[in-house]
């Protein structure tokens, strides 16, 4: 069976950065070419490309492409700053843009970031396997699959890998209001991977935990502070509270590039607020935060490419700084 990983999510073609337009999924698998800084900013801000690692890779290729066109260094810095600011919450975007800006060979650096993410996702999914019982009911939120990372996916990659490894899974997917990343994208990716799943509306999540004997919840992250406080798609915090009430393990799967260890806690994480039109055309007052902060104490463990990190997070998370880079590990493994 064709897997979602075989879809082009992001590709550099020499003259443009080609991306799969996530706004049009699942009805249309439409590829778009980004060529100008406006194209990159628009694609990220309107969720044509979305998912923390994917916007990092897309921004990285964007800076590499614009570097070929830029008349001078100052112009490139201004363009990169615009791309960096297109969405504020995921730390991966600024991290990737800065890496490319600082590199002498910008295209090679963007390609390295992309290549590393594929390996990171592979390792993360292998690590996560130990968390899945042989028969398990699993709940996930938003979309954290291949299209969200440019690799195999984080939380959803772990679910797909566990199913492929023979775990008998009953997968429940929260629809993820208001832009339906769960209903549109996660259901699409699970279908492509041949994994059966059941879609539930967000407001059914607590009832599903109560009635369906959920064994574990696994979600992704956009930014994780040093104490484990985690920004992720709006609704994640409510899931974590309900999971604690039902004593369900609550896992966050994320690459090291999503950890912002300079931040002591979640209060300093910028939360993107999006337009009222995403929620209603009525002109009513709307508060539409795209993300929320789940306190670290509600998170059972983090799953990373380096292993499973458990509390106390003030001790386990800073250890990520001393881990060898994924490039070094790949070289050591001969991959
Ligand atoms: O607004 P989105 O769709 O970009 O939000 C995405 C999420 O919240 C994901 O869980 C997160 O970026 C991790 S993707 C591997």
Short mmCIF file of C-alpha atoms and ligand atoms in Angstrom, two decimals:
data_model
loop_
_atom_site.label_atom_id
_atom_site.label_comp_id
_atom_site.label_asym_id
_atom_site.label_seq_id
_atom_site.Cartn_x
_atom_site.Cartn_y
_atom_site.Cartn_z
CA UNK A 1 0.00 0.00 0.00
CA UNK A 2 1.12 3.52 -0.83
CA UNK A 3 2.12 5.38 2.35
CA UNK A 4 1.65 9.04 3.12
CA UNK A 5 5.43 9.34 3.32
CA UNK A 6 5.64 8.96 -0.44
CA UNK A 7 3.75 12.23 -0.99
CA UNK A 8 5.84 15.25 -1.88
CA UNK A 9 5.47 17.58 1.07
CA UNK A 10 8.33 19.99 0.33
CA UNK A 11 10.95 19.87 -2.43
CA UNK A 12 13.53 22.29 -3.78
CA UNK A 13 13.57 22.20 -7.59
CA UNK A 14 16.33 24.72 -8.30
CA UNK A 15 14.03 27.62 -9.16
CA UNK A 16 11.29 27.28 -6.58
CA UNK A 17 10.26 25.40 -3.48
CA UNK A 18 7.45 23.02 -4.32
CA UNK A 19 4.97 22.23 -1.55
CA UNK A 20 1.86 20.16 -1.12
CA UNK A 21 -0.92 22.64 -0.38
CA UNK A 22 -2.36 21.45 2.93
CA UNK A 23 -5.26 23.90 2.66
CA UNK A 24 -6.70 21.79 -0.15
CA UNK A 25 -6.30 18.37 1.40
CA UNK A 26 -7.84 15.87 1.46
CA UNK A 27 -9.85 16.66 -1.68
CA UNK A 28 -6.95 17.86 -3.83
CA UNK A 29 -3.29 16.80 -3.80
CA UNK A 30 -2.17 20.08 -5.28
CA UNK A 31 1.48 21.16 -5.61
CA UNK A 32 2.35 24.88 -5.47
CA UNK A 33 5.63 26.65 -6.34
CA UNK A 34 6.92 29.29 -3.91
CA UNK A 35 9.40 31.72 -5.48
CA UNK A 36 9.22 35.05 -3.67
CA UNK A 37 9.39 36.06 -0.04
CA UNK A 38 5.67 36.90 -0.23
CA UNK A 39 4.96 33.36 -1.46
CA UNK A 40 6.79 31.87 1.53
CA UNK A 41 5.18 34.14 4.10
CA UNK A 42 1.71 33.58 2.65
CA UNK A 43 2.08 29.79 2.47
CA UNK A 44 3.19 29.58 6.11
CA UNK A 45 0.72 32.12 7.53
CA UNK A 46 -2.29 30.61 5.75
CA UNK A 47 -1.28 27.01 6.60
CA UNK A 48 -0.49 25.94 3.05
CA UNK A 49 2.53 24.44 4.79
CA UNK A 50 2.00 23.69 8.47
CA UNK A 51 3.32 21.55 11.29
CA UNK A 52 6.32 22.76 13.28
CA UNK A 53 9.11 20.78 11.55
CA UNK A 54 7.58 21.27 8.08
CA UNK A 55 7.47 25.06 8.36
CA UNK A 56 11.09 24.94 9.54
CA UNK A 57 12.16 22.98 6.46
CA UNK A 58 10.07 25.15 4.14
CA UNK A 59 11.49 28.35 5.68
CA UNK A 60 15.00 26.92 5.38
CA UNK A 61 14.60 26.20 1.66
CA UNK A 62 12.97 29.61 1.28
CA UNK A 63 15.99 31.41 2.69
CA UNK A 64 18.31 29.26 0.53
CA UNK A 65 16.32 30.17 -2.60
CA UNK A 66 16.10 33.87 -1.74
CA UNK A 67 19.86 33.91 -1.07
CA UNK A 68 20.36 33.01 -4.75
CA UNK A 69 18.27 36.04 -5.77
CA UNK A 70 19.14 38.61 -3.10
CA UNK A 71 21.07 41.67 -4.24
CA UNK A 72 22.83 41.97 -0.89
CA UNK A 73 23.13 40.48 2.58
CA UNK A 74 20.87 43.10 4.18
CA UNK A 75 18.03 42.30 1.79
CA UNK A 76 18.35 38.60 2.58
CA UNK A 77 18.24 39.31 6.32
CA UNK A 78 15.03 41.32 5.89
CA UNK A 79 13.40 38.55 3.86
CA UNK A 80 14.49 35.92 6.38
CA UNK A 81 13.06 38.03 9.22
CA UNK A 82 9.70 38.13 7.43
CA UNK A 83 9.67 34.36 6.95
CA UNK A 84 10.72 33.87 10.58
CA UNK A 85 7.80 36.02 11.78
CA UNK A 86 5.16 34.37 9.58
CA UNK A 87 4.09 32.20 12.52
CA UNK A 88 5.36 32.90 16.03
CA UNK A 89 4.73 29.80 18.13
CA UNK A 90 6.74 26.93 16.60
CA UNK A 91 10.38 27.39 17.54
CA UNK A 92 11.45 25.21 14.60
CA UNK A 93 10.83 28.00 12.10
CA UNK A 94 13.24 30.52 13.64
CA UNK A 95 15.72 27.76 14.45
CA UNK A 96 15.84 26.55 10.83
CA UNK A 97 15.92 30.04 9.29
CA UNK A 98 18.79 31.06 11.58
CA UNK A 99 20.72 27.89 10.78
CA UNK A 100 20.52 28.57 7.05
CA UNK A 101 21.32 32.27 7.40
CA UNK A 102 24.48 31.43 9.34
CA UNK A 103 25.66 28.74 6.91
CA UNK A 104 28.15 29.40 4.11
CA UNK A 105 26.36 26.93 1.78
CA UNK A 106 22.71 27.79 2.38
CA UNK A 107 21.15 25.19 0.13
CA UNK A 108 23.29 22.42 1.61
CA UNK A 109 22.19 23.52 5.09
CA UNK A 110 18.49 23.51 4.14
CA UNK A 111 18.89 20.05 2.62
CA UNK A 112 20.67 18.90 5.79
CA UNK A 113 17.80 20.13 7.98
CA UNK A 114 15.34 18.22 5.78
CA UNK A 115 17.47 15.07 5.69
CA UNK A 116 17.99 15.17 9.46
CA UNK A 117 14.24 15.45 10.07
CA UNK A 118 13.63 12.24 8.14
CA UNK A 119 16.13 10.43 10.35
CA UNK A 120 14.84 12.13 13.52
CA UNK A 121 11.30 10.95 12.77
CA UNK A 122 12.51 7.42 12.09
CA UNK A 123 14.34 7.26 15.41
CA UNK A 124 11.49 8.87 17.29
CA UNK A 125 8.96 6.35 15.96
CA UNK A 126 11.24 3.45 16.96
CA UNK A 127 11.64 4.93 20.44
CA UNK A 128 7.89 5.42 20.85
CA UNK A 129 7.15 1.76 20.15
CA UNK A 130 7.89 0.77 23.77
CA UNK A 131 4.98 3.01 24.89
CA UNK A 132 2.36 1.14 22.87
CA UNK A 133 0.77 -1.96 24.46
CA UNK A 134 0.11 -4.90 22.13
CA UNK A 135 -3.57 -3.97 21.98
CA UNK A 136 -4.16 -0.30 22.50
CA UNK A 137 -6.72 2.42 22.12
CA UNK A 138 -4.85 5.59 21.20
CA UNK A 139 -6.05 9.16 20.97
CA UNK A 140 -4.31 11.90 18.97
CA UNK A 141 -4.99 15.53 18.14
CA UNK A 142 -4.20 17.86 15.24
CA UNK A 143 -1.86 16.51 12.54
CA UNK A 144 1.67 15.34 13.23
CA UNK A 145 2.19 12.99 10.32
CA UNK A 146 4.52 13.06 7.30
CA UNK A 147 2.99 16.22 5.85
CA UNK A 148 3.61 18.04 9.14
CA UNK A 149 7.30 17.17 9.28
CA UNK A 150 8.65 16.38 5.81
CA UNK A 151 9.72 13.00 7.23
CA UNK A 152 7.65 10.16 8.67
CA UNK A 153 5.88 12.30 11.27
CA UNK A 154 6.21 12.59 15.05
CA UNK A 155 3.19 11.52 17.14
CA UNK A 156 1.30 10.26 14.09
CA UNK A 157 4.49 8.74 12.69
CA UNK A 158 4.79 6.79 15.95
CA UNK A 159 1.21 5.54 15.62
CA UNK A 160 1.71 4.50 12.00
CA UNK A 161 4.97 2.76 12.89
CA UNK A 162 3.38 0.95 15.85
CA UNK A 163 0.57 -0.30 13.60
CA UNK A 164 3.12 -1.46 11.01
CA UNK A 165 5.05 -3.24 13.78
CA UNK A 166 1.98 -5.32 14.58
CA UNK A 167 0.38 -3.42 17.46
CA UNK A 168 -3.39 -3.80 17.31
CA UNK A 169 -4.52 -0.21 17.56
CA UNK A 170 -7.85 1.49 17.84
CA UNK A 171 -7.00 5.04 16.86
CA UNK A 172 -9.23 7.97 17.78
CA UNK A 173 -8.61 11.30 16.09
CA UNK A 174 -9.88 14.63 17.40
CA UNK A 175 -11.21 16.76 14.53
CA UNK A 176 -9.17 19.80 15.70
CA UNK A 177 -11.29 22.90 15.35
CA UNK A 178 -11.27 25.36 13.71
CA UNK A 179 -9.16 24.25 10.72
CA UNK A 180 -9.78 20.51 11.04
CA UNK A 181 -6.21 19.29 10.85
CA UNK A 182 -7.38 16.04 12.52
CA UNK A 183 -10.45 15.49 10.36
CA UNK A 184 -8.83 16.52 7.07
CA UNK A 185 -5.15 15.67 7.41
CA UNK A 186 -4.69 12.99 10.06
CA UNK A 187 -7.58 10.92 8.76
CA UNK A 188 -6.15 11.31 5.24
CA UNK A 189 -2.68 10.20 6.31
CA UNK A 190 -3.97 7.25 8.34
CA UNK A 191 -6.09 6.14 5.40
CA UNK A 192 -3.06 6.29 3.09
CA UNK A 193 -1.03 4.31 5.60
CA UNK A 194 -3.77 1.67 5.86
CA UNK A 195 -4.45 2.33 9.55
CA UNK A 196 -8.10 2.33 10.57
CA UNK A 197 -9.21 5.25 12.68
CA UNK A 198 -12.29 6.82 14.18
CA UNK A 199 -12.89 10.55 13.98
CA UNK A 200 -14.47 12.31 16.95
CA UNK A 201 -15.47 15.94 17.40
CA UNK A 202 -13.23 17.80 19.84
CA UNK A 203 -15.97 18.16 22.41
CA UNK A 204 -16.35 14.35 22.54
CA UNK A 205 -12.76 13.80 23.69
CA UNK A 206 -13.41 13.52 27.45
CA UNK A 207 -16.37 11.21 26.86
CA UNK A 208 -14.25 9.03 24.59
CA UNK A 209 -11.65 8.72 27.36
CA UNK A 210 -14.41 7.79 29.80
CA UNK A 211 -16.11 5.24 27.53
CA UNK A 212 -13.51 3.76 25.20
CA UNK A 213 -10.75 2.74 27.62
CA UNK A 214 -8.12 4.91 25.97
CA UNK A 215 -4.67 3.50 26.83
CA UNK A 216 -2.58 6.46 25.78
CA UNK A 217 -2.71 9.88 24.21
CA UNK A 218 0.10 11.05 21.98
CA UNK A 219 0.39 14.52 20.44
CA UNK A 220 3.06 16.75 18.93
CA UNK A 221 4.47 20.10 20.02
CA UNK A 222 5.33 23.50 18.65
CA UNK A 223 7.58 24.66 21.47
CA UNK A 224 8.62 23.09 24.76
CA UNK A 225 10.09 25.10 27.63
CA UNK A 226 12.79 23.85 30.03
CA UNK A 227 10.26 22.74 32.67
CA UNK A 228 8.21 20.72 30.15
CA UNK A 229 5.46 23.30 29.56
CA UNK A 230 4.37 22.62 25.99
CA UNK A 231 2.71 24.74 23.33
CA UNK A 232 0.65 22.67 20.92
CA UNK A 233 -2.56 22.97 18.91
CA UNK A 234 -5.45 24.53 20.81
CA UNK A 235 -7.30 21.80 22.67
CA UNK A 236 -4.18 19.94 23.81
CA UNK A 237 -4.37 21.41 27.33
CA UNK A 238 -7.97 20.27 27.75
CA UNK A 239 -7.01 16.77 26.58
CA UNK A 240 -4.18 16.64 29.11
CA UNK A 241 -6.49 17.67 31.96
CA UNK A 242 -9.05 15.04 30.98
CA UNK A 243 -6.27 12.45 30.60
CA UNK A 244 -5.00 13.19 34.12
CA UNK A 245 -8.53 12.77 35.48
CA UNK A 246 -8.84 9.38 33.75
CA UNK A 247 -5.24 8.38 34.61
CA UNK A 248 -4.36 7.99 30.94
CA UNK A 249 -0.67 8.44 29.99
CA UNK A 250 -0.23 11.65 28.04
CA UNK A 251 2.82 11.68 25.73
CA UNK A 252 4.30 14.50 23.68
CA UNK A 253 6.41 13.39 20.70
CA UNK A 254 8.78 16.05 19.40
CA UNK A 255 12.23 16.47 17.89
CA UNK A 256 14.98 18.30 19.76
CA UNK A 257 14.41 21.26 17.45
CA UNK A 258 11.02 21.85 19.14
CA UNK A 259 12.61 22.30 22.59
CA UNK A 260 13.33 25.92 23.51
CA UNK A 261 15.51 25.36 26.55
CA UNK A 262 16.24 29.08 26.85
CA UNK A 263 12.70 29.48 28.21
CA UNK A 264 12.27 28.59 31.89
CA UNK A 265 8.55 27.91 31.49
CA UNK A 266 5.62 28.24 29.11
CA UNK A 267 4.68 31.81 30.04
CA UNK A 268 7.22 33.21 27.58
CA UNK A 269 6.00 31.14 24.62
CA UNK A 270 4.30 33.44 22.09
CA UNK A 271 0.83 32.18 21.26
CA UNK A 272 -0.46 32.95 17.79
CA UNK A 273 -3.96 34.40 17.61
CA UNK A 274 -5.71 33.89 14.32
CA UNK A 275 -8.52 35.70 12.57
CA UNK A 276 -12.16 35.64 13.56
CA UNK A 277 -13.08 34.57 10.01
CA UNK A 278 -11.63 31.12 10.69
CA UNK A 279 -14.38 30.64 13.25
CA UNK A 280 -17.39 32.60 12.02
CA UNK A 281 -18.51 34.83 9.17
CA UNK A 282 -21.05 36.52 11.45
CA UNK A 283 -18.89 39.40 12.61
CA UNK A 284 -19.18 38.23 16.25
CA UNK A 285 -16.33 38.92 18.66
CA UNK A 286 -14.00 35.94 18.57
CA UNK A 287 -10.95 34.85 20.55
CA UNK A 288 -9.09 32.38 18.33
CA UNK A 289 -5.76 31.25 19.83
CA UNK A 290 -4.09 28.65 17.59
CA UNK A 291 -2.20 27.02 20.46
CA UNK A 292 -2.37 26.47 24.19
CA UNK A 293 0.18 25.64 26.87
CA UNK A 294 -0.01 22.28 28.61
CA UNK A 295 1.84 22.43 31.92
CA UNK A 296 4.74 20.00 32.12
CA UNK A 297 3.27 18.29 35.20
CA UNK A 298 0.40 16.96 33.04
CA UNK A 299 2.80 15.30 30.59
CA UNK A 300 3.77 11.71 31.34
CA UNK A 301 6.86 11.74 29.10
CA UNK A 302 8.41 13.30 26.00
CA UNK A 303 9.36 11.05 23.11
CA UNK A 304 12.36 12.33 21.16
CA UNK A 305 14.89 11.01 18.68
CA UNK A 306 17.21 10.53 21.68
CA UNK A 307 14.82 8.48 23.78
CA UNK A 308 11.96 8.89 26.24
CA UNK A 309 12.42 11.77 28.69
CA UNK A 310 10.56 11.55 31.99
CA UNK A 311 10.03 13.92 34.93
CA UNK A 312 11.57 15.76 36.63
CA UNK A 313 11.87 17.72 33.37
CA UNK A 314 14.03 20.43 34.92
CA UNK A 315 16.67 17.66 35.01
CA UNK A 316 15.90 15.46 32.00
CA UNK A 317 15.23 18.13 29.34
CA UNK A 318 18.49 20.10 29.71
CA UNK A 319 20.33 16.84 28.96
CA UNK A 320 19.22 17.28 25.34
CA UNK A 321 21.82 20.02 24.98
CA UNK A 322 24.65 17.56 25.50
CA UNK A 323 23.33 14.92 23.06
CA UNK A 324 25.40 14.58 19.89
CA UNK A 325 23.74 16.07 16.81
CA UNK A 326 21.73 13.76 14.63
CA UNK A 327 24.31 14.24 11.85
CA UNK A 328 27.00 12.87 14.14
CA UNK A 329 24.80 9.91 15.07
CA UNK A 330 23.99 9.24 11.43
CA UNK A 331 27.68 9.30 10.53
CA UNK A 332 28.47 6.94 13.41
CA UNK A 333 25.71 4.58 12.23
CA UNK A 334 26.87 4.85 8.62
CA UNK A 335 23.51 6.24 7.43
O1 LIG B 1 -1.52 25.25 13.37
P1 LIG B 1 -0.81 24.00 12.97
O2 LIG B 1 -1.65 23.06 12.20
O3 LIG B 1 0.52 24.28 12.32
O4 LIG B 1 -0.49 23.30 14.38
C1 LIG B 1 0.33 22.16 14.35
C2 LIG B 1 0.46 21.47 15.66
O5 LIG B 1 -0.01 21.93 16.68
C3 LIG B 1 1.29 20.21 15.65
O6 LIG B 1 0.91 19.38 16.70
C4 LIG B 1 2.78 20.56 15.83
O7 LIG B 1 3.17 21.57 14.94
C5 LIG B 1 3.66 19.38 15.64
S1 LIG B 1 3.72 18.81 13.96
C6 LIG B 1 4.75 17.46 14.01
#
